mmCIF file of C-alpha atoms in Angstrom:
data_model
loop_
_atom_site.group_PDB
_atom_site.id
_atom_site.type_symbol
_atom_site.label_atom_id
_atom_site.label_comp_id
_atom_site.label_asym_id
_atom_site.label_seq_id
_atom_site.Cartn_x
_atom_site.Cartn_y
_atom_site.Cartn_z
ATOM 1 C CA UNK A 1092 -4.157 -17.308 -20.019
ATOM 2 C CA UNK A 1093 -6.917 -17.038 -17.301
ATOM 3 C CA UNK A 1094 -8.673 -20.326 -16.339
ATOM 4 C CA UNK A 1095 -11.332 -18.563 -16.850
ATOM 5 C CA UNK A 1096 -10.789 -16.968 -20.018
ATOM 6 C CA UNK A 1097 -9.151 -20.777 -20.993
ATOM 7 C CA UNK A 1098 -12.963 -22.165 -20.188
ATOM 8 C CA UNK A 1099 -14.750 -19.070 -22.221
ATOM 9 C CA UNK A 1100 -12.895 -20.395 -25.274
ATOM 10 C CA UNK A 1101 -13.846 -23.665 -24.465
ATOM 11 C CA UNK A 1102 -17.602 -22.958 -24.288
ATOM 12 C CA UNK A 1103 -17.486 -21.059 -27.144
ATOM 13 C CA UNK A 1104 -15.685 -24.266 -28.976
ATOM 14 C CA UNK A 1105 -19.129 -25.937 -27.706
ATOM 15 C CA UNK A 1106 -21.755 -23.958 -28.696
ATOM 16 C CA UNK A 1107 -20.150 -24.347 -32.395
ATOM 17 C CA UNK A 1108 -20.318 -27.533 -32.111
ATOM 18 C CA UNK A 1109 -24.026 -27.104 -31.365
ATOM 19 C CA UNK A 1110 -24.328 -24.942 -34.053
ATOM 20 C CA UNK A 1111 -22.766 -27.432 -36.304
ATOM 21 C CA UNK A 1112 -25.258 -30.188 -34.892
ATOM 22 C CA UNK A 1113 -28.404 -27.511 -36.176
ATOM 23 C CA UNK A 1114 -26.823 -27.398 -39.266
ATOM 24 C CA UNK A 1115 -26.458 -30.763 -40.013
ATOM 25 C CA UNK A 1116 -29.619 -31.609 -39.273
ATOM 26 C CA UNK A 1117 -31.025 -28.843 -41.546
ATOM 27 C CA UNK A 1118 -28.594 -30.562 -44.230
ATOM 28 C CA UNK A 1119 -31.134 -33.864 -43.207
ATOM 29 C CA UNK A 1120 -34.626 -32.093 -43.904
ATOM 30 C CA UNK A 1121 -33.696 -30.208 -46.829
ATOM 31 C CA UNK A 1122 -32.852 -33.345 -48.196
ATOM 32 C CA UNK A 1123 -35.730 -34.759 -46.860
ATOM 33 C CA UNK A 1124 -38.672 -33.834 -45.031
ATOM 34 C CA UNK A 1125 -39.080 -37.624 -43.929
ATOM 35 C CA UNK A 1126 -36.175 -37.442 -41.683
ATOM 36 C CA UNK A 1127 -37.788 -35.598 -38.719
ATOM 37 C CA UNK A 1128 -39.406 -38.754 -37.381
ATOM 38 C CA UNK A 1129 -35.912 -40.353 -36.947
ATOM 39 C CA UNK A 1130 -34.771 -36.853 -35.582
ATOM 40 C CA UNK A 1131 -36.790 -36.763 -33.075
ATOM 41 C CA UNK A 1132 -34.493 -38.471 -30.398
ATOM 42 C CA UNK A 1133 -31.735 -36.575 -31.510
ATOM 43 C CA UNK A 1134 -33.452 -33.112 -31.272
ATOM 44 C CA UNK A 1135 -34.270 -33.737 -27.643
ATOM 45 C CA UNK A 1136 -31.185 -34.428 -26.285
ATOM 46 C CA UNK A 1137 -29.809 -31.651 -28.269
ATOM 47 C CA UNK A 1138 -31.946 -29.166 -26.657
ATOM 48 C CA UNK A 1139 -30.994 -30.698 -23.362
ATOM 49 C CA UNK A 1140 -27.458 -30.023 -23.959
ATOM 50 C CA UNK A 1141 -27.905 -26.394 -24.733
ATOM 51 C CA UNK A 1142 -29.333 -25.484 -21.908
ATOM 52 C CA UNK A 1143 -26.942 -27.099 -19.937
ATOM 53 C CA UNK A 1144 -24.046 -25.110 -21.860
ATOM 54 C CA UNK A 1145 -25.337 -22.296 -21.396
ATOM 55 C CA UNK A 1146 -26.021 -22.405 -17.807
ATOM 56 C CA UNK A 1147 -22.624 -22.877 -17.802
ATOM 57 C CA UNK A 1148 -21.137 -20.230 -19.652
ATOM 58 C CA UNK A 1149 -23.138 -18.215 -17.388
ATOM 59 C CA UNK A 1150 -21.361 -18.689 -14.956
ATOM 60 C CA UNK A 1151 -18.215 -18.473 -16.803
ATOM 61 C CA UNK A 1152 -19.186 -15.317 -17.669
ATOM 62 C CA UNK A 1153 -19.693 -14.064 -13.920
ATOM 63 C CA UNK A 1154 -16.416 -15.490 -13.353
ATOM 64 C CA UNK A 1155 -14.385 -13.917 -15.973
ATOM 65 C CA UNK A 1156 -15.918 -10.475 -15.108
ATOM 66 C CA UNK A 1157 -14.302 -10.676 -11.776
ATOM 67 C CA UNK A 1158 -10.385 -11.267 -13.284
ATOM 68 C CA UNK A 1159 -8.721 -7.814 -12.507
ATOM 69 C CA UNK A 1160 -6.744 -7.975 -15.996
ATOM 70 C CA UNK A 1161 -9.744 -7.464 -18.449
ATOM 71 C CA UNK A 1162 -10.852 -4.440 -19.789
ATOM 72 C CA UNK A 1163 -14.348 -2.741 -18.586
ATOM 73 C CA UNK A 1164 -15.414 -3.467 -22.301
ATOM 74 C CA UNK A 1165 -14.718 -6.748 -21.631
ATOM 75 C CA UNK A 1166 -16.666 -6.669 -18.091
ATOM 76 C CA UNK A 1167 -19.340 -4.745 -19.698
ATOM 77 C CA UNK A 1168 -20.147 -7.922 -22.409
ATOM 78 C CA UNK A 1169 -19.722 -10.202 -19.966
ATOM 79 C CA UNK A 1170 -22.896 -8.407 -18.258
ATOM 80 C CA UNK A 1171 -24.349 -8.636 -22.065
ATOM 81 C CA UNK A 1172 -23.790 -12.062 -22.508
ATOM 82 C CA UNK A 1173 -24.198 -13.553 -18.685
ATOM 83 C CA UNK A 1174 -27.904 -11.852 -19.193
ATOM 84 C CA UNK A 1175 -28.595 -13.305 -22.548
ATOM 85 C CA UNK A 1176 -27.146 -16.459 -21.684
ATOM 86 C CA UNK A 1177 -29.869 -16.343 -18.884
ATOM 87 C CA UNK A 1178 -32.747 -15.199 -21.294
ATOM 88 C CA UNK A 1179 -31.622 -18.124 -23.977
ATOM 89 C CA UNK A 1180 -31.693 -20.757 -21.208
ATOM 90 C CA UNK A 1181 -34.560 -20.084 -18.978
ATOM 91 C CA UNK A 1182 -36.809 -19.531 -22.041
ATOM 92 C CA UNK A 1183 -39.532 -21.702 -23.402
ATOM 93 C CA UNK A 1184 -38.222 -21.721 -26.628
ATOM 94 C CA UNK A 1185 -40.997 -22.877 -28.845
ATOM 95 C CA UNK A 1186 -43.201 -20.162 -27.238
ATOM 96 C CA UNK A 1187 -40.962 -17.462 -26.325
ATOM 97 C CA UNK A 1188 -40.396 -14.298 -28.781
ATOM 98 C CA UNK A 1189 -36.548 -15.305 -29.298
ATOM 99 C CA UNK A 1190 -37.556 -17.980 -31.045
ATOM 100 C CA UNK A 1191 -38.786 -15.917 -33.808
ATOM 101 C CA UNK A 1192 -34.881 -14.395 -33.655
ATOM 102 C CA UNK A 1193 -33.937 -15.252 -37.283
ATOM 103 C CA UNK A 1194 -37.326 -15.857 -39.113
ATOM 104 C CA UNK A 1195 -37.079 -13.338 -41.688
ATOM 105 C CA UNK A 1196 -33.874 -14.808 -43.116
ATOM 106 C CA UNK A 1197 -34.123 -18.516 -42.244
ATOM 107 C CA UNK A 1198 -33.916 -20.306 -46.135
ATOM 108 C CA UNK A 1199 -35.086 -23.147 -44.715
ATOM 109 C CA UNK A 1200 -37.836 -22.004 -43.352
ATOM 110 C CA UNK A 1201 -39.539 -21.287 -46.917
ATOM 111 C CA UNK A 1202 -38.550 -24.843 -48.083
ATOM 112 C CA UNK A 1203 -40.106 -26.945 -45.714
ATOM 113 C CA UNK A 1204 -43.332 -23.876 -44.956
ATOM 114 C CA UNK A 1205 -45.595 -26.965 -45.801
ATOM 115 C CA UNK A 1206 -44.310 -29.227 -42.268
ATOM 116 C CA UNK A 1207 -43.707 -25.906 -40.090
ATOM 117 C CA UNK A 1208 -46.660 -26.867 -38.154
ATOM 118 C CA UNK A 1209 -45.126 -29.597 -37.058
ATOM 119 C CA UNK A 1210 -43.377 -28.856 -33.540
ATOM 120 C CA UNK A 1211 -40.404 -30.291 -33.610
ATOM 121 C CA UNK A 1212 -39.454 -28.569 -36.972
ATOM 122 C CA UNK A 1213 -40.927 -25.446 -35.286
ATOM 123 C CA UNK A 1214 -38.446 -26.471 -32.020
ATOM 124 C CA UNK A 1215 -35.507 -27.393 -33.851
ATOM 125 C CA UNK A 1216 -35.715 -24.085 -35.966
ATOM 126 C CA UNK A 1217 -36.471 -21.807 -32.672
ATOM 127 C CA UNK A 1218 -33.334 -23.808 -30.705
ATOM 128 C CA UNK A 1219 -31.114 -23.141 -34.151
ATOM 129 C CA UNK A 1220 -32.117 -19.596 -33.943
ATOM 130 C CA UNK A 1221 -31.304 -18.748 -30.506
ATOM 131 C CA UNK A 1222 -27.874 -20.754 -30.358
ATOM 132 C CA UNK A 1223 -26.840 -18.879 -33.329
ATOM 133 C CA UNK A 1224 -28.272 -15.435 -31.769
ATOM 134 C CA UNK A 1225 -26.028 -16.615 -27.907
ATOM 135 C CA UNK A 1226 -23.247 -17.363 -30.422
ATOM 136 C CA UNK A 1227 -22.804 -14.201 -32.215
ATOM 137 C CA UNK A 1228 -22.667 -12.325 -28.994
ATOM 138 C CA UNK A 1229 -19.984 -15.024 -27.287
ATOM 139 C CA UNK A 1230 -17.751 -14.401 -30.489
ATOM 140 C CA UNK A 1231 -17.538 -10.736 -29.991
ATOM 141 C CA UNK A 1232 -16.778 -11.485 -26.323
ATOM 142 C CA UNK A 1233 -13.996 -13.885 -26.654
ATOM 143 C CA UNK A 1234 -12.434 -11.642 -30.119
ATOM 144 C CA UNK A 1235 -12.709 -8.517 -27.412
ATOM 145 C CA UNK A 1236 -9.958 -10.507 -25.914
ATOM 146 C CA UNK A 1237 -7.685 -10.040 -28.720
ATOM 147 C CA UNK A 1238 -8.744 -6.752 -30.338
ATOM 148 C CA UNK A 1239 -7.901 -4.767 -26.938
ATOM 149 C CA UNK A 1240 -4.513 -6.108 -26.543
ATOM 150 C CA UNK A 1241 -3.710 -4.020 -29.517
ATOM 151 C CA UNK A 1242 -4.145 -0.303 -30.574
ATOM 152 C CA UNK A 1243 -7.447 0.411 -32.580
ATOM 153 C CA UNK A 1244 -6.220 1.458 -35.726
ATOM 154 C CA UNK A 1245 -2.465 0.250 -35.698
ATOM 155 C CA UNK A 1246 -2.886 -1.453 -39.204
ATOM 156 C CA UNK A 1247 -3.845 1.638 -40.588
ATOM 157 C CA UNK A 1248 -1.415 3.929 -39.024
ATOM 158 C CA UNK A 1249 -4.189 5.836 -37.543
ATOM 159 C CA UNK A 1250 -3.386 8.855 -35.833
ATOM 160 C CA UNK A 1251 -3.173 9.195 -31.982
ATOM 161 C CA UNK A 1252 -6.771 11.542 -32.153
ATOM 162 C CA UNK A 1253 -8.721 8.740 -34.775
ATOM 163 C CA UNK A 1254 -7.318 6.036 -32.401
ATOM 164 C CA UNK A 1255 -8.663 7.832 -29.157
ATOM 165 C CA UNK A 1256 -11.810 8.250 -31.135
ATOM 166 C CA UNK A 1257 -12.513 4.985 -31.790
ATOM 167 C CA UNK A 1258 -11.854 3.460 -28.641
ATOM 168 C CA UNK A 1259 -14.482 6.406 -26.548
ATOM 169 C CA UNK A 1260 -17.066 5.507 -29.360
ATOM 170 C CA UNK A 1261 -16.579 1.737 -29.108
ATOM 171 C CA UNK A 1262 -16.735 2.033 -25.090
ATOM 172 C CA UNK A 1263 -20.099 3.957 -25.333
ATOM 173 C CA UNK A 1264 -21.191 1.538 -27.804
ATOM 174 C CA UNK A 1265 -20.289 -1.542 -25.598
ATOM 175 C CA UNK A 1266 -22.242 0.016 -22.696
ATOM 176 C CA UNK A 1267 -24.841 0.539 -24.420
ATOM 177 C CA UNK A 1268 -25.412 -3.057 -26.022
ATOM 178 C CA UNK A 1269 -24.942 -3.912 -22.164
ATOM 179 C CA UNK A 1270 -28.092 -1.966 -21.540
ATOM 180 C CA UNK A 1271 -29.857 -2.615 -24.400
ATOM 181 C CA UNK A 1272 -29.754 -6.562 -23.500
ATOM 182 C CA UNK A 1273 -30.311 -6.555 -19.616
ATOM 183 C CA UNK A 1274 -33.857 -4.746 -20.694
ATOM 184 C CA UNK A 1275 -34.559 -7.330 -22.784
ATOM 185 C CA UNK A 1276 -37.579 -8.233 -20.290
ATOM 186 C CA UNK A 1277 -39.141 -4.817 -19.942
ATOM 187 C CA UNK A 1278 -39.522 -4.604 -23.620
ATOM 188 C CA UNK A 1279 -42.545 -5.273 -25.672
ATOM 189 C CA UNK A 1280 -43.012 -8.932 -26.597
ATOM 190 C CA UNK A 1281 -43.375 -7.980 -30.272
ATOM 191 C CA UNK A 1282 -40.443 -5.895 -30.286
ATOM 192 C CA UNK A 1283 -37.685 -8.464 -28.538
ATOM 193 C CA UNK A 1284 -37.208 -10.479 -31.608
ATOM 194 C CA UNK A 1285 -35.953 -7.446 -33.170
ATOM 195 C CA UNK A 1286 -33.923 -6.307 -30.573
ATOM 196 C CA UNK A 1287 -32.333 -9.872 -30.105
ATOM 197 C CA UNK A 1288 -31.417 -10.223 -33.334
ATOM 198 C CA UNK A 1289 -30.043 -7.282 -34.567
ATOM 199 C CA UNK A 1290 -28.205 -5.661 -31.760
ATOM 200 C CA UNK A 1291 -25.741 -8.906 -31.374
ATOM 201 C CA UNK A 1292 -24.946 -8.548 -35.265
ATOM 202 C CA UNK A 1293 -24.670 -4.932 -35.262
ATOM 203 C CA UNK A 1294 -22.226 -5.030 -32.353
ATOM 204 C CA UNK A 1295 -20.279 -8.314 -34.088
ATOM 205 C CA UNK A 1296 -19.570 -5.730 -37.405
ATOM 206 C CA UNK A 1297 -18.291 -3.447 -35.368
ATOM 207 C CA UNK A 1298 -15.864 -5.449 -33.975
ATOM 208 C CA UNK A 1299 -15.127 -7.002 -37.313
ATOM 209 C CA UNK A 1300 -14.309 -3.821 -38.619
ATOM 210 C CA UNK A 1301 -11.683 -2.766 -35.967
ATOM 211 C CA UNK A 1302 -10.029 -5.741 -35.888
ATOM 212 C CA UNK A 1303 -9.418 -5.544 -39.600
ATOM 213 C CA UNK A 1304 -7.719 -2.141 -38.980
ATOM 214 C CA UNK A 1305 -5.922 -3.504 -35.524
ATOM 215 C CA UNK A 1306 -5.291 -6.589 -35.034
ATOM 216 C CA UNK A 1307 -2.774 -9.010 -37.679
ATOM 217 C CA UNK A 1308 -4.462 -11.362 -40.115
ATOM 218 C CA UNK A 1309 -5.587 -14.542 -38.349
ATOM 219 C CA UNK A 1310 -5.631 -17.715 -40.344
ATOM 220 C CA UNK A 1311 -9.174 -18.591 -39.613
ATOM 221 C CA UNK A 1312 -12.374 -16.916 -41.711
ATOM 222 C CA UNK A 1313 -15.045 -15.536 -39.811
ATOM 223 C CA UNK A 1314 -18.333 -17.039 -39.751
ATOM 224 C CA UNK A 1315 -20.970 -15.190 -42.034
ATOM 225 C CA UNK A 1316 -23.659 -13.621 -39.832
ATOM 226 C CA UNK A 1317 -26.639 -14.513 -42.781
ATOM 227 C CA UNK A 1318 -28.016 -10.596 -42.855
ATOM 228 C CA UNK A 1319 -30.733 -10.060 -45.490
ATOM 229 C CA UNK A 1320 -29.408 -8.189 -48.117
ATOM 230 C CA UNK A 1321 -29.990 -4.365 -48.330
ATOM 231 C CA UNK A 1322 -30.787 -4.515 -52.066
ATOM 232 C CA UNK A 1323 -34.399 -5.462 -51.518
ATOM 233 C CA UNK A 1324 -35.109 -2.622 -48.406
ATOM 234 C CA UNK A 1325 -33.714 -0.548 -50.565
ATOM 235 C CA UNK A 1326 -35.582 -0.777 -53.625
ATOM 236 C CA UNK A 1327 -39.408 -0.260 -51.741
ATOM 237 C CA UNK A 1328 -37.548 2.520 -49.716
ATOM 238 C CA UNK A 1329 -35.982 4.435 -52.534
ATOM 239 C CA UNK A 1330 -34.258 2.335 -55.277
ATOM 240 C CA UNK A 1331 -32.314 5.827 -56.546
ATOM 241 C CA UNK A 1332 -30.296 4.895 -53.218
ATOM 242 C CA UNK A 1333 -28.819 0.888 -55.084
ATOM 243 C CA UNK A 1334 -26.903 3.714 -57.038
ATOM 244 C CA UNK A 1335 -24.847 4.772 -53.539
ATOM 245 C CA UNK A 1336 -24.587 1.116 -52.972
ATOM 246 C CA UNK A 1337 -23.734 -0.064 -56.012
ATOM 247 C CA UNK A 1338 -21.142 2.431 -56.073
ATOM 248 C CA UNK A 1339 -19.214 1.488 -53.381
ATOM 249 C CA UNK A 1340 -19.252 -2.373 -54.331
ATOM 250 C CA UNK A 1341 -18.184 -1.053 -57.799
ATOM 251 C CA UNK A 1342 -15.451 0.847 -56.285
ATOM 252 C CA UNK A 1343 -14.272 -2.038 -54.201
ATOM 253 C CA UNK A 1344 -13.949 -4.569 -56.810
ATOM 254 C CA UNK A 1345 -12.371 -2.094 -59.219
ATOM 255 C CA UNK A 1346 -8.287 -1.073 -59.419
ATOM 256 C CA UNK A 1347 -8.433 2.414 -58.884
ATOM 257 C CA UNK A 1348 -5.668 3.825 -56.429
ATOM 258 C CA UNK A 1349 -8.145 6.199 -54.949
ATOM 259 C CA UNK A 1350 -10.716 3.227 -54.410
ATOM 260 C CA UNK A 1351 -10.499 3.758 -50.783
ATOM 261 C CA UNK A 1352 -12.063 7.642 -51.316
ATOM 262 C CA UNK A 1353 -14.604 6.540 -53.143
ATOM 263 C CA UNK A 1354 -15.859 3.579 -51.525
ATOM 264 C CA UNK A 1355 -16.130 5.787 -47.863
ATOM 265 C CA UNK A 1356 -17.775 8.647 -50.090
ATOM 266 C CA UNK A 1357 -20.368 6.781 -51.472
ATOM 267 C CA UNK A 1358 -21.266 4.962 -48.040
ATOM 268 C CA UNK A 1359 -21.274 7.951 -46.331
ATOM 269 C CA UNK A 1360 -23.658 9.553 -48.852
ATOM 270 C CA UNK A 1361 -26.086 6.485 -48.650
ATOM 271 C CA UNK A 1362 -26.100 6.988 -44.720
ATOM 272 C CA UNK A 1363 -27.043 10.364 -44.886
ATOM 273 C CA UNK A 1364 -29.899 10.218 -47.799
ATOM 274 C CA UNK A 1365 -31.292 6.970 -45.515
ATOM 275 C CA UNK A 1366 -31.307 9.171 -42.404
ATOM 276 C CA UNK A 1367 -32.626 12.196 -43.915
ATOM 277 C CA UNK A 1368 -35.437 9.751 -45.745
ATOM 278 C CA UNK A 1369 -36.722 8.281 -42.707
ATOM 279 C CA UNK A 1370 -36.960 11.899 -40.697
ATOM 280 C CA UNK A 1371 -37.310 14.845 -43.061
ATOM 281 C CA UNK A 1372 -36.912 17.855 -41.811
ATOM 282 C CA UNK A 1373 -40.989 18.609 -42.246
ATOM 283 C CA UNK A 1374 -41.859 15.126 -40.144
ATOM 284 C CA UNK A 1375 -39.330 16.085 -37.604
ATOM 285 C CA UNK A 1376 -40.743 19.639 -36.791
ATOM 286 C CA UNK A 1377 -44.452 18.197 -36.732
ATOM 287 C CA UNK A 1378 -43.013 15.847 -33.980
ATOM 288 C CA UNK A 1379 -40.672 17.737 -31.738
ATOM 289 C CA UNK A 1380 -40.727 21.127 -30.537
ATOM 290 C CA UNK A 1381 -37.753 21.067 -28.777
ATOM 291 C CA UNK A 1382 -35.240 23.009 -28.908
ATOM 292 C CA UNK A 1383 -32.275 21.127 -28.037
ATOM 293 C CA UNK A 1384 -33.808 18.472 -31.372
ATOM 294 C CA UNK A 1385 -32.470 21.959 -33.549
ATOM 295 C CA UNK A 1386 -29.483 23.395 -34.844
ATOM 296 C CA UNK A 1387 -29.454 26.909 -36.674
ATOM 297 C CA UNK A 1388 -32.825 25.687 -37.462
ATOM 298 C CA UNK A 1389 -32.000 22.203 -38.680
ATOM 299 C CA UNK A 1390 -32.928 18.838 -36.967
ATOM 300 C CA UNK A 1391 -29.540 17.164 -35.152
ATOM 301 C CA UNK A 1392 -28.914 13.850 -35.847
ATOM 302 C CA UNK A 1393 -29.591 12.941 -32.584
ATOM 303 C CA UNK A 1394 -33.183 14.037 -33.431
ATOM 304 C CA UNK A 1395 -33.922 12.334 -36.507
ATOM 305 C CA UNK A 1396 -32.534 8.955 -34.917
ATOM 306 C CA UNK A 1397 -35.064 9.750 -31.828
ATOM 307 C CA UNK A 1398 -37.954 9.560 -34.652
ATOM 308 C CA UNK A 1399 -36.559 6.909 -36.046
ATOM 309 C CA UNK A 1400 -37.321 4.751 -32.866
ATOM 310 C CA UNK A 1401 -40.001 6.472 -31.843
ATOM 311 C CA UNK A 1402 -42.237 3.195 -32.161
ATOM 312 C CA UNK A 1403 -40.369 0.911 -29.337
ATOM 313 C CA UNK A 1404 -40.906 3.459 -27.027
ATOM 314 C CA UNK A 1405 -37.793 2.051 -25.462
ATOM 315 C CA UNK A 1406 -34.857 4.515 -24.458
ATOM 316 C CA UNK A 1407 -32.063 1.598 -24.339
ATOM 317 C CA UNK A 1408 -32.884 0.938 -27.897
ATOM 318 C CA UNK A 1409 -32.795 4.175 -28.894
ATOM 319 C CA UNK A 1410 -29.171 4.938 -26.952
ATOM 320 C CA UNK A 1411 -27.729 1.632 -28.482
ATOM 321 C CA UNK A 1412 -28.728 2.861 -32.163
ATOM 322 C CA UNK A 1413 -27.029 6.401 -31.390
ATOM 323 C CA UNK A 1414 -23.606 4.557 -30.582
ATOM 324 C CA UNK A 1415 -24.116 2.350 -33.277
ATOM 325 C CA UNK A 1416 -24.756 5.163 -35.612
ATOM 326 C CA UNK A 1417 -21.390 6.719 -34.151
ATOM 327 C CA UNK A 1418 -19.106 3.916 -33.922
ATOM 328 C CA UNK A 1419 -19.560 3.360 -37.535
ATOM 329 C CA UNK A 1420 -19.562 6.784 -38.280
ATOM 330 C CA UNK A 1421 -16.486 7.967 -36.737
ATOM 331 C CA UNK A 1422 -14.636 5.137 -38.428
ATOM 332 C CA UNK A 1423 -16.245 5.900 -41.986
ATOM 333 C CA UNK A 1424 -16.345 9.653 -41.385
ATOM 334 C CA UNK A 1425 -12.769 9.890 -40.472
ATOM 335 C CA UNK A 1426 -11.196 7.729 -43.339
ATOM 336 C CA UNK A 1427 -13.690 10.003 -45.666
ATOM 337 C CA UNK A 1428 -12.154 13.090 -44.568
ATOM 338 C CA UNK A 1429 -8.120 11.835 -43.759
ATOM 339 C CA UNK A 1430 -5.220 11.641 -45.778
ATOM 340 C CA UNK A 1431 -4.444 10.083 -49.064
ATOM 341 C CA UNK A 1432 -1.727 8.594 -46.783
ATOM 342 C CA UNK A 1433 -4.141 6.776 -44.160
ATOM 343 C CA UNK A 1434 -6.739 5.715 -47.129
ATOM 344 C CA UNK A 1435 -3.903 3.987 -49.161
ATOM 345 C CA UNK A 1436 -2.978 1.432 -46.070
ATOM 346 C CA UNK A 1437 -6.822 0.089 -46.242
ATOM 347 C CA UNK A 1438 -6.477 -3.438 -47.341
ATOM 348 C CA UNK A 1439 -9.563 -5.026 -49.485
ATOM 349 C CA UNK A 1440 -10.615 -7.114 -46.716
ATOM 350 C CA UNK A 1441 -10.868 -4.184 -44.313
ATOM 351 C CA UNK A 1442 -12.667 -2.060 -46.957
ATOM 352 C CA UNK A 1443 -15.068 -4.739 -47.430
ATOM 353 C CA UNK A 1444 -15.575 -5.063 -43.830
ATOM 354 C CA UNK A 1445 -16.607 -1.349 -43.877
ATOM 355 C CA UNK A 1446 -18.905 -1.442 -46.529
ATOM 356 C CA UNK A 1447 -20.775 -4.413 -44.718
ATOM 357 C CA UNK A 1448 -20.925 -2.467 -41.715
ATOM 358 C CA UNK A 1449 -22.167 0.646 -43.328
ATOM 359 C CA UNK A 1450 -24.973 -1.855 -45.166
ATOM 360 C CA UNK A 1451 -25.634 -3.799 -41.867
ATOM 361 C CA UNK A 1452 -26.395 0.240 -40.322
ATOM 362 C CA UNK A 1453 -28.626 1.053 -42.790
ATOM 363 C CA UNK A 1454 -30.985 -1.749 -43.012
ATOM 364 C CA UNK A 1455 -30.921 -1.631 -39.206
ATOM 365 C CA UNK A 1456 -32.229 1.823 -39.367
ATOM 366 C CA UNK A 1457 -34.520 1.025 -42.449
ATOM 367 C CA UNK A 1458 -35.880 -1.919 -40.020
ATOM 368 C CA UNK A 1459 -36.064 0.193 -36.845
ATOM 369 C CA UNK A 1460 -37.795 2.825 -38.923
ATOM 370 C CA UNK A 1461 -40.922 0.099 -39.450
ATOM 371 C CA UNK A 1462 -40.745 -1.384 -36.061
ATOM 372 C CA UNK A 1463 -40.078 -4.482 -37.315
#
């Protein structure tokens, strides 16, 4: 191995460790709120540290990008990642909008609302937020390392066409979380903590998902990501749609041969009623009078996901969320219209991975739709 990929993995041993260290001190105040005095110390030197790290694996990053082996998915996230690193480190991080990265699903943060004032809870729950946010998107970089030493769909047999598929969409997709994240500073203040926190998960899933269906069982469980669940977007949005979803978890727990058909079905259909509910057809021809937005009359896809986003104002965005619409797509899509033969090698674990992509999708679109 690389010395350079040797010291990625090393970094990325670090920054869980700091993650850990957040954790543990969370463990602390929920028990209770009296131990921030004595944390005090501890807090400091933690922040310290981080930014120390990820100087570092900045420059890691720069290196690795150089070594004439990797892949130019692998070059492209290094880009990602080298510039987020940056961001992460550079930033004030009480006062800077990353630090509002995870707020909305933060437990903690409801449990001790009455001390948030106080800023070193405020620090420590901004420093936990962005080391977890630089951590999601290191993952997928050093797990790029083994997904694209294998063939995208190998587990499942997939055919030389769905295998070609997914490796243009994922390519596209990597690019564009590239972009997305190196105009991180040209967007909006009030949109950033958006765009920081859900583009790293979004592009985590997807990786999750096609190592499930490439690469051999490893021994080691990944790390939840924490997403809000869907159920409660769902239910203000159109609570007819918890049927779809309910479905395909129904489905997935249940011992039906043809499992695999139905779970992709019923994704697929909750998808398409989500996209169609946030641009009908009406909304979309009051907007746009463009022709290439139509199709024998219809609005494309392409269309309704420009309306979608049409509150960032932000064309990276809105690229990023039409890979990430087709990465997942052409995976789901594919398995929903193959063989018997290619549905019966899904595994549990990988159709469970699919079904948390497909959720992760559609409250990212539900959230985009707001401008949250």
């Amino acid at each position: 191995m690389n010395d350079a990929i040797r010291a990625l993995q090393k970094q990325m041993a670090l920054i869980s460790q700091s993650t850990a260290a957040y954790n543990n001190v969370f463990a602390d105040l929920a028990k209770s709120t009296s131990a921030i005095a004595s944390l005090q110390d501890t807090l400091a030197k933690q922040l310290e540290g981080d930014r120390a790290l990820f100087e570092k694996t900045s420059a890691i990053l720069s290196q690795a990008r150089l070594i004439s082996e990797v892949t130019s998915n692998f070059r492209d996230l290094s880009r990602a990642n080298a510039r987020l690193t940056s961001l992460v480190s550079a930033a004030s991080v009480t006062d800077s909008a990353l630090s509002k990265v995870f707020a909305d699903h933060n437990a903690l943060r409801s449990s001790i609302a009455a001390i948030a004032s106080q800023s070193s809870v405020t620090s420590l729950l901004s420093s936990l937020d962005t080391t977890r946010l630089l951590h999601t998107s290191l993952s997928s970089q050093y797990r790029l390392l083994h997904l694209e030493s294998a063939s995208f769909g190998s587990r499942i047999e997939a055919s030389k066409l769905f295998a070609n598929d997914l490796t243009s969409t994922f390519s596209k997709f990597t690019r564009s979380y590239r972009d997305l994240v190196e105009c991180i500073p040209a967007i909006p203040e009030t949109h950033i903590p958006f765009v920081a926190k859900y583009s790293p998960i979004e592009y985590s899933l997807e990786v999750d998902v096609l190592e499930q269906i490439s690469v051999d069982d490893e021994e080691d469980e990944k790390q939840s990501i924490g997403l809000p669940t869907i159920d409660d977007e769902l239910a203000i949005f159109d609570d007819k749609l918890l049927n779809f979803i309910n479905g395909a978890r129904q489905s997935l727990a249940s011992e039906n041969p043809d499992k695999a058909r139905h779970v992709t079905t019923s994704i697929r259909e909750l998808f398409t009623h989500i996209l169609h509910g946030l641009a009908p057809d009406d909304e979309i021809r009051a907007w746009s009078k463009d022709d290439d937005h139509y199709h024998d009359n219809r609005p494309t896809r392409r269309a309704r996901l420009l309306y979608i986003c049409r509150k960032f104002f932000c064309d990276s965005l809105t690229e990023f969320v039409e890979n990430d619409v087709q990465a997942a797509l052409t995976l789901a899509g594919s398995l929903n219209a193959g063989t018997h033969v290619v549905q019966s090698k899904l595994t549990e674990r990988q159709l469970e991975a699919i079904v948390y992509r497909m959720e992760s999708l559609a409250l990212f679109l539900l959230k985009v739709s707001k401008g949250d």
